[in-house]
PDB file of C-alpha atoms in Angstrom:
ATOM      1  CA  MET A  93      -7.722 -21.910  43.843  1.00  0.00           C
ATOM      2  CA  GLU A  94      -9.500 -22.658  40.338  1.00  0.00           C
ATOM      3  CA  VAL A  95      -7.293 -24.313  37.855  1.00  0.00           C
ATOM      4  CA  ILE A  96      -7.253 -22.575  34.444  1.00  0.00           C
ATOM      5  CA  GLU A  97      -6.753 -24.677  31.415  1.00  0.00           C
ATOM      6  CA  ARG A  98      -4.203 -23.620  29.018  1.00  0.00           C
ATOM      7  CA  HIS A  99      -3.541 -24.895  25.656  1.00  0.00           C
ATOM      8  CA  ALA A 100      -0.013 -25.713  24.813  1.00  0.00           C
ATOM      9  CA  VAL A 101      -0.144 -25.307  21.033  1.00  0.00           C
ATOM     10  CA  SER A 102       2.912 -25.758  18.653  1.00  0.00           C
ATOM     11  CA  GLN A 103       3.706 -22.637  16.797  1.00  0.00           C
ATOM     12  CA  ASP A 104       6.176 -24.437  14.544  1.00  0.00           C
ATOM     13  CA  TRP A 105       4.192 -24.211  11.392  1.00  0.00           C
ATOM     14  CA  ILE A 106       3.749 -20.342  12.021  1.00  0.00           C
ATOM     15  CA  THR A 107       7.605 -20.180  12.523  1.00  0.00           C
ATOM     16  CA  LEU A 108       8.138 -21.889   9.007  1.00  0.00           C
ATOM     17  CA  LEU A 109       5.548 -19.665   7.432  1.00  0.00           C
ATOM     18  CA  LEU A 110       7.387 -16.357   8.717  1.00  0.00           C
ATOM     19  CA  LEU A 111      10.643 -17.760   7.697  1.00  0.00           C
ATOM     20  CA  LEU A 112       9.150 -18.142   4.069  1.00  0.00           C
ATOM     21  CA  VAL A 113       8.044 -14.590   4.244  1.00  0.00           C
ATOM     22  CA  LEU A 114      11.381 -13.543   5.257  1.00  0.00           C
ATOM     23  CA  VAL A 115      12.952 -15.189   2.328  1.00  0.00           C
ATOM     24  CA  LEU A 116      10.396 -13.466  -0.061  1.00  0.00           C
ATOM     25  CA  LEU A 117      11.244 -10.106   1.309  1.00  0.00           C
ATOM     26  CA  VAL A 118      15.000 -10.805   0.932  1.00  0.00           C
ATOM     27  CA  VAL A 119      14.516 -11.893  -2.645  1.00  0.00           C
ATOM     28  CA  ALA A 120      12.440  -8.855  -3.283  1.00  0.00           C
ATOM     29  CA  ARG A 121      14.929  -6.572  -1.663  1.00  0.00           C
ATOM     30  CA  TYR A 122      17.834  -8.027  -3.624  1.00  0.00           C
ATOM     31  CA  ALA A 123      16.513  -8.847  -6.983  1.00  0.00           C
ATOM     32  CA  PHE A 124      14.608  -5.449  -7.231  1.00  0.00           C
ATOM     33  CA  THR A 125      16.921  -2.994  -5.193  1.00  0.00           C
ATOM     34  CA  GLN A 126      15.587   0.196  -6.523  1.00  0.00           C
ATOM     35  CA  ARG A 127      12.035  -0.510  -6.666  1.00  0.00           C
ATOM     36  CA  PHE A 128      11.913  -1.974  -2.984  1.00  0.00           C
ATOM     37  CA  ALA A 129      13.764   1.262  -1.958  1.00  0.00           C
ATOM     38  CA  HIS A 130      11.283   3.439  -3.394  1.00  0.00           C
ATOM     39  CA  PHE A 131       8.439   1.184  -2.168  1.00  0.00           C
ATOM     40  CA  SER A 132       9.752   1.362   1.273  1.00  0.00           C
ATOM     41  CA  MET A 133       9.333   5.071   1.375  1.00  0.00           C
ATOM     42  CA  LEU A 134       5.600   4.852   0.097  1.00  0.00           C
ATOM     43  CA  PHE A 135       4.093   6.698   3.063  1.00  0.00           C
ATOM     44  CA  ALA A 136       6.587   9.282   2.979  1.00  0.00           C
ATOM     45  CA  THR A 137       6.687  10.185  -0.706  1.00  0.00           C
ATOM     46  CA  ASP A 138       4.792   9.372  -3.997  1.00  0.00           C
ATOM     47  CA  LYS A 139       7.984   8.524  -5.953  1.00  0.00           C
ATOM     48  CA  TYR A 140       7.374   5.145  -6.242  1.00  0.00           C
ATOM     49  CA  LEU A 141       3.834   5.634  -7.628  1.00  0.00           C
ATOM     50  CA  LEU A 142       5.205   8.327  -9.995  1.00  0.00           C
ATOM     51  CA  LEU A 143       7.960   6.040 -11.404  1.00  0.00           C
ATOM     52  CA  LYS A 144       6.114   2.785 -11.690  1.00  0.00           C
ATOM     53  CA  GLY A 145       2.527   4.110 -12.002  1.00  0.00           C
ATOM     54  CA  LYS A 146       3.235   5.579 -15.431  1.00  0.00           C
ATOM     55  CA  ASP A 147       3.170   2.149 -17.096  1.00  0.00           C
ATOM     56  CA  PRO A 148       1.691  -0.129 -14.147  1.00  0.00           C
ATOM     57  CA  ASN A 149       2.600  -3.804 -14.376  1.00  0.00           C
ATOM     58  CA  LEU A 150       0.223  -5.522 -11.948  1.00  0.00           C
ATOM     59  CA  PHE A 151       1.829  -8.846 -12.707  1.00  0.00           C
ATOM     60  CA  HIS A 152       5.404  -7.654 -12.201  1.00  0.00           C
ATOM     61  CA  PRO A 153       7.277 -10.221 -10.064  1.00  0.00           C
ATOM     62  CA  PHE A 154       7.954  -7.556  -7.275  1.00  0.00           C
ATOM     63  CA  ASN A 155       4.116  -7.072  -7.113  1.00  0.00           C
ATOM     64  CA  VAL A 156       3.594 -10.812  -7.002  1.00  0.00           C
ATOM     65  CA  LEU A 157       6.168 -11.316  -4.334  1.00  0.00           C
ATOM     66  CA  LEU A 158       4.635  -8.661  -2.012  1.00  0.00           C
ATOM     67  CA  PHE A 159       1.249  -9.901  -2.764  1.00  0.00           C
ATOM     68  CA  VAL A 160       2.150 -13.356  -1.287  1.00  0.00           C
ATOM     69  CA  VAL A 161       3.516 -11.426   1.715  1.00  0.00           C
ATOM     70  CA  ASN A 162       0.099  -9.549   1.870  1.00  0.00           C
ATOM     71  CA  VAL A 163      -1.748 -12.872   1.807  1.00  0.00           C
ATOM     72  CA  VAL A 164       0.312 -14.227   4.667  1.00  0.00           C
ATOM     73  CA  SER A 165       0.204 -11.081   6.708  1.00  0.00           C
ATOM     74  CA  ALA A 166      -3.522 -10.768   6.321  1.00  0.00           C
ATOM     75  CA  GLY A 167      -4.140 -14.352   6.941  1.00  0.00           C
ATOM     76  CA  LEU A 168      -2.369 -14.305  10.195  1.00  0.00           C
ATOM     77  CA  PHE A 169      -4.225 -11.315  11.383  1.00  0.00           C
ATOM     78  CA  ILE A 170      -7.592 -12.933  10.292  1.00  0.00           C
ATOM     79  CA  PHE A 171      -6.356 -16.097  12.063  1.00  0.00           C
ATOM     80  CA  ILE A 172      -5.653 -14.155  15.414  1.00  0.00           C
ATOM     81  CA  TYR A 173      -9.085 -12.334  15.243  1.00  0.00           C
ATOM     82  CA  TYR A 174     -10.791 -15.957  14.825  1.00  0.00           C
ATOM     83  CA  LEU A 175      -8.886 -17.224  17.721  1.00  0.00           C
ATOM     84  CA  THR A 176      -9.721 -14.260  19.971  1.00  0.00           C
ATOM     85  CA  PHE A 177     -13.446 -14.301  19.163  1.00  0.00           C
ATOM     86  CA  SER A 178     -13.921 -17.984  18.917  1.00  0.00           C
ATOM     87  CA  ASP A 179     -15.238 -19.991  22.011  1.00  0.00           C
ATOM     88  CA  SER A 180     -12.686 -22.773  21.318  1.00  0.00           C
ATOM     89  CA  TYR A 181      -9.350 -23.410  19.783  1.00  0.00           C
ATOM     90  CA  PRO A 182      -9.611 -25.217  16.329  1.00  0.00           C
ATOM     91  CA  GLU A 183      -8.384 -28.837  16.437  1.00  0.00           C
ATOM     92  CA  ARG A 184      -6.314 -28.328  13.431  1.00  0.00           C
ATOM     93  CA  PRO A 185      -5.099 -24.672  13.430  1.00  0.00           C
ATOM     94  CA  MET A 186      -2.895 -24.993  10.275  1.00  0.00           C
ATOM     95  CA  VAL A 187      -6.164 -26.187   8.250  1.00  0.00           C
ATOM     96  CA  THR A 188      -8.139 -23.387   9.553  1.00  0.00           C
ATOM     97  CA  PHE A 189      -5.412 -20.860   8.583  1.00  0.00           C
ATOM     98  CA  LEU A 190      -5.237 -22.459   5.048  1.00  0.00           C
ATOM     99  CA  ARG A 191      -8.985 -21.975   4.623  1.00  0.00           C
ATOM    100  CA  ILE A 192      -8.529 -18.349   5.678  1.00  0.00           C
ATOM    101  CA  ILE A 193      -5.938 -17.428   3.125  1.00  0.00           C
ATOM    102  CA  THR A 194      -7.777 -19.385   0.467  1.00  0.00           C
ATOM    103  CA  ALA A 195     -10.776 -17.481   1.100  1.00  0.00           C
ATOM    104  CA  TYR A 196      -8.933 -14.159   1.296  1.00  0.00           C
ATOM    105  CA  THR A 197      -6.994 -14.782  -1.904  1.00  0.00           C
ATOM    106  CA  THR A 198     -10.104 -15.857  -3.751  1.00  0.00           C
ATOM    107  CA  PHE A 199     -11.958 -12.713  -2.561  1.00  0.00           C
ATOM    108  CA  VAL A 200      -9.154 -10.437  -3.634  1.00  0.00           C
ATOM    109  CA  LEU A 201      -8.591 -12.149  -6.999  1.00  0.00           C
ATOM    110  CA  LEU A 202     -12.289 -12.219  -7.717  1.00  0.00           C
ATOM    111  CA  LYS A 203     -12.868  -8.557  -6.994  1.00  0.00           C
ATOM    112  CA  PHE A 204      -9.713  -7.781  -8.989  1.00  0.00           C
ATOM    113  CA  SER A 205     -11.056  -9.771 -12.011  1.00  0.00           C
ATOM    114  CA  LEU A 206     -14.448  -7.987 -11.810  1.00  0.00           C
ATOM    115  CA  GLU A 207     -12.694  -4.647 -11.843  1.00  0.00           C
ATOM    116  CA  LYS A 208     -10.702  -5.523 -14.937  1.00  0.00           C
ATOM    117  CA  ILE A 209     -13.851  -6.851 -16.639  1.00  0.00           C
ATOM    118  CA  LEU A 210     -15.679  -3.392 -15.838  1.00  0.00           C
ATOM    119  CA  ALA A 211     -12.743  -1.333 -17.211  1.00  0.00           C
ATOM    120  CA  ASP A 212     -12.894  -3.413 -20.419  1.00  0.00           C
ATOM    121  CA  VAL A 213     -16.606  -2.723 -20.655  1.00  0.00           C
ATOM    122  CA  VAL A 214     -16.406   1.038 -20.292  1.00  0.00           C
ATOM    123  CA  SER A 215     -13.040   1.305 -22.009  1.00  0.00           C
ATOM    124  CA  VAL A 216     -10.958   2.798 -18.967  1.00  0.00           C
ATOM    125  CA  ASN A 217      -8.180   0.365 -18.781  1.00  0.00           C
ATOM    126  CA  ASP A 218      -5.342   2.823 -18.476  1.00  0.00           C
ATOM    127  CA  LYS A 219      -7.137   4.552 -15.541  1.00  0.00           C
ATOM    128  CA  MET A 220      -8.149   1.336 -13.831  1.00  0.00           C
ATOM    129  CA  ASN A 221      -4.488  -0.231 -14.138  1.00  0.00           C
ATOM    130  CA  TYR A 222      -3.167   2.699 -12.406  1.00  0.00           C
ATOM    131  CA  TYR A 223      -5.915   2.654  -9.854  1.00  0.00           C
ATOM    132  CA  LEU A 224      -5.364  -0.968  -9.137  1.00  0.00           C
ATOM    133  CA  PHE A 225      -1.421  -0.530  -8.912  1.00  0.00           C
ATOM    134  CA  TYR A 226      -2.181   2.368  -6.376  1.00  0.00           C
ATOM    135  CA  LYS A 227      -4.399   0.229  -4.227  1.00  0.00           C
ATOM    136  CA  LEU A 228      -2.113  -2.868  -4.564  1.00  0.00           C
ATOM    137  CA  SER A 229       0.787  -0.814  -3.650  1.00  0.00           C
ATOM    138  CA  TYR A 230      -0.702   0.712  -0.552  1.00  0.00           C
ATOM    139  CA  ARG A 231      -2.308  -2.511   0.815  1.00  0.00           C
ATOM    140  CA  ASN A 232       0.976  -4.404   0.184  1.00  0.00           C
ATOM    141  CA  PHE A 233       2.632  -1.718   2.437  1.00  0.00           C
ATOM    142  CA  MET A 234       0.048  -1.872   5.146  1.00  0.00           C
ATOM    143  CA  ALA A 235       0.305  -5.780   5.088  1.00  0.00           C
ATOM    144  CA  LEU A 236       4.165  -5.286   5.835  1.00  0.00           C
ATOM    145  CA  ILE A 237       3.211  -2.915   8.681  1.00  0.00           C
ATOM    146  CA  LEU A 238       0.700  -5.490  10.036  1.00  0.00           C
ATOM    147  CA  LEU A 239       3.049  -8.331   9.916  1.00  0.00           C
ATOM    148  CA  PRO A 240       5.378  -7.506  12.940  1.00  0.00           C
ATOM    149  CA  VAL A 241       2.043  -6.576  14.820  1.00  0.00           C
ATOM    150  CA  SER A 242       0.636 -10.047  14.239  1.00  0.00           C
ATOM    151  CA  ILE A 243       4.096 -11.543  15.181  1.00  0.00           C
ATOM    152  CA  PHE A 244       3.863  -9.746  18.543  1.00  0.00           C
ATOM    153  CA  PHE A 245       0.323 -11.034  19.049  1.00  0.00           C
ATOM    154  CA  ILE A 246       1.404 -14.696  18.380  1.00  0.00           C
ATOM    155  CA  TYR A 247       4.510 -14.916  20.273  1.00  0.00           C
ATOM    156  CA  THR A 248       4.557 -12.369  23.101  1.00  0.00           C
ATOM    157  CA  TRP A 249       1.196 -10.960  24.014  1.00  0.00           C
ATOM    158  CA  GLU A 250      -2.423 -12.395  23.597  1.00  0.00           C
ATOM    159  CA  PRO A 251      -4.536  -9.439  22.279  1.00  0.00           C
ATOM    160  CA  THR A 252      -7.939  -8.594  23.917  1.00  0.00           C
ATOM    161  CA  ARG A 253     -11.014  -7.998  21.662  1.00  0.00           C
ATOM    162  CA  LEU A 254     -10.818  -4.206  22.284  1.00  0.00           C
ATOM    163  CA  VAL A 255      -7.353  -4.175  20.939  1.00  0.00           C
ATOM    164  CA  LEU A 256      -8.426  -5.941  17.690  1.00  0.00           C
ATOM    165  CA  TYR A 257     -11.317  -3.783  17.339  1.00  0.00           C
ATOM    166  CA  ILE A 258      -9.102  -0.710  17.397  1.00  0.00           C
ATOM    167  CA  LEU A 259      -6.609  -2.229  15.175  1.00  0.00           C
ATOM    168  CA  LEU A 260      -9.227  -3.234  12.768  1.00  0.00           C
ATOM    169  CA  GLY A 261     -10.692   0.375  12.866  1.00  0.00           C
ATOM    170  CA  LEU A 262      -7.050   1.616  12.124  1.00  0.00           C
ATOM    171  CA  ILE A 263      -6.737  -0.600   9.118  1.00  0.00           C
ATOM    172  CA  LEU A 264     -10.101   0.461   7.717  1.00  0.00           C
ATOM    173  CA  LEU A 265      -9.445   4.034   8.267  1.00  0.00           C
ATOM    174  CA  MET A 266      -6.204   3.658   6.298  1.00  0.00           C
ATOM    175  CA  ASN A 267      -7.888   1.931   3.452  1.00  0.00           C
ATOM    176  CA  LEU A 268     -10.384   4.684   3.437  1.00  0.00           C
ATOM    177  CA  ILE A 269      -7.730   7.410   3.312  1.00  0.00           C
ATOM    178  CA  THR A 270      -6.019   5.639   0.336  1.00  0.00           C
ATOM    179  CA  LEU A 271      -9.392   5.513  -1.614  1.00  0.00           C
ATOM    180  CA  LEU A 272      -9.983   9.309  -0.835  1.00  0.00           C
ATOM    181  CA  SER A 273      -6.601  10.123  -1.887  1.00  0.00           C
ATOM    182  CA  ILE A 274      -6.629   8.562  -5.321  1.00  0.00           C
ATOM    183  CA  PHE A 275     -10.409   9.880  -5.677  1.00  0.00           C
ATOM    184  CA  ILE A 276      -9.306  13.450  -4.908  1.00  0.00           C
ATOM    185  CA  LYS A 277      -6.251  13.195  -7.443  1.00  0.00           C
ATOM    186  CA  ASN A 278      -8.505  12.103 -10.125  1.00  0.00           C
ATOM    187  CA  ARG A 279     -11.522  14.321  -9.202  1.00  0.00           C
ATOM    188  CA  GLN A 280     -11.576  15.982 -12.622  1.00  0.00           C
ATOM    189  CA  TYR A 281     -11.767  12.591 -14.377  1.00  0.00           C
ATOM    190  CA  ILE A 282     -14.354  11.223 -12.136  1.00  0.00           C
ATOM    191  CA  ALA A 283     -16.516  14.497 -12.419  1.00  0.00           C
ATOM    192  CA  THR A 284     -16.718  13.732 -16.249  1.00  0.00           C
ATOM    193  CA  HIS A 285     -17.553  10.066 -15.774  1.00  0.00           C
ATOM    194  CA  TRP A 286     -19.474  10.292 -12.523  1.00  0.00           C
ATOM    195  CA  PHE A 287     -22.068   7.682 -13.601  1.00  0.00           C
ATOM    196  CA  TYR A 288     -19.374   4.925 -14.150  1.00  0.00           C
ATOM    197  CA  PHE A 289     -17.680   6.128 -10.891  1.00  0.00           C
ATOM    198  CA  ILE A 290     -20.816   5.654  -8.811  1.00  0.00           C
ATOM    199  CA  LEU A 291     -21.616   2.433 -10.578  1.00  0.00           C
ATOM    200  CA  TYR A 292     -18.000   1.217  -9.709  1.00  0.00           C
ATOM    201  CA  LEU A 293     -18.193   2.573  -6.112  1.00  0.00           C
ATOM    202  CA  CYS A 294     -21.509   0.713  -5.312  1.00  0.00           C
ATOM    203  CA  ALA A 295     -20.901  -2.382  -7.324  1.00  0.00           C
ATOM    204  CA  LEU A 296     -17.192  -3.227  -6.499  1.00  0.00           C
ATOM    205  CA  GLU A 297     -15.899  -1.021  -3.571  1.00  0.00           C
ATOM    206  CA  ILE A 298     -19.034  -1.152  -1.228  1.00  0.00           C
ATOM    207  CA  GLY A 299     -21.111  -4.191  -2.401  1.00  0.00           C
ATOM    208  CA  PRO A 300     -18.371  -6.996  -1.972  1.00  0.00           C
ATOM    209  CA  TYR A 301     -17.421  -5.907   1.561  1.00  0.00           C
ATOM    210  CA  TYR A 302     -21.151  -5.566   2.445  1.00  0.00           C
ATOM    211  CA  ILE A 303     -21.728  -9.115   1.263  1.00  0.00           C
ATOM    212  CA  LEU A 304     -18.719 -10.225   3.154  1.00  0.00           C
ATOM    213  CA  TYR A 305     -19.832  -8.807   6.299  1.00  0.00           C
ATOM    214  CA  LYS A 306     -23.207 -10.321   5.951  1.00  0.00           C
ATOM    215  CA  LEU A 307     -21.684 -13.824   5.333  1.00  0.00           C
ATOM    216  CA  VAL A 308     -19.119 -13.371   8.417  1.00  0.00           C
ATOM    217  CA  THR A 309     -21.921 -12.241  10.807  1.00  0.00           C
ATOM    218  CA  LYS A 310     -24.385 -15.073   9.451  1.00  0.00           C
ATOM    219  CA  PHE A 311     -21.567 -17.910  10.110  1.00  0.00           C
ATOM    220  CA  GLN A 312     -20.875 -16.119  13.695  1.00  0.00           C
ATOM    221  CA  GLY A 313     -24.501 -16.283  14.595  1.00  0.00           C
ATOM    222  CA  GLU A 314     -24.655 -19.922  13.753  1.00  0.00           C
TER     223      GLU A 314
END
């Protein structure tokens, strides 16, 4: 019988991280009770977007708290993805995870800044603020859904590559549906500003992800 080597890896740092996420969610739940209640029904009703989207505050403490949860949730999923497709387990997994969330946060904030700059240039701040609020809300919600899935993968069942491919496909599909939804709702405005819309779509919705894909595949090839 062939002996299979098994890594005994401590998950203490992940447990502490998840405890922090739980604390943040409790704070968001009790500090912003009504907002959290509307947010939790986001996929069932547009009430949250209708109420808070009229004067969207992207830097509202509630949004900041959920964005931190978003970063941790996305970071854990990317970390699991990395472990599944990597040939060897990292010597310092916590450092690897910190690098992942740093890269993710930098990418998101840089893209956000470029979108705000473009909005200032073409004088569509109000529309862009609502658009960014719309995307942020749905992606924060999807991060909450993804979090228990990542926890299941970490503590209960080691996922296969096929499962991760399917899950990644579902995440991309949900993001696409979110974008199409807001584009359809604003189709009249887009029709009258089609040039700026195409410019935005190519430069800030397709371009960054294409560049990111090229970088990731390049590093994997090395």
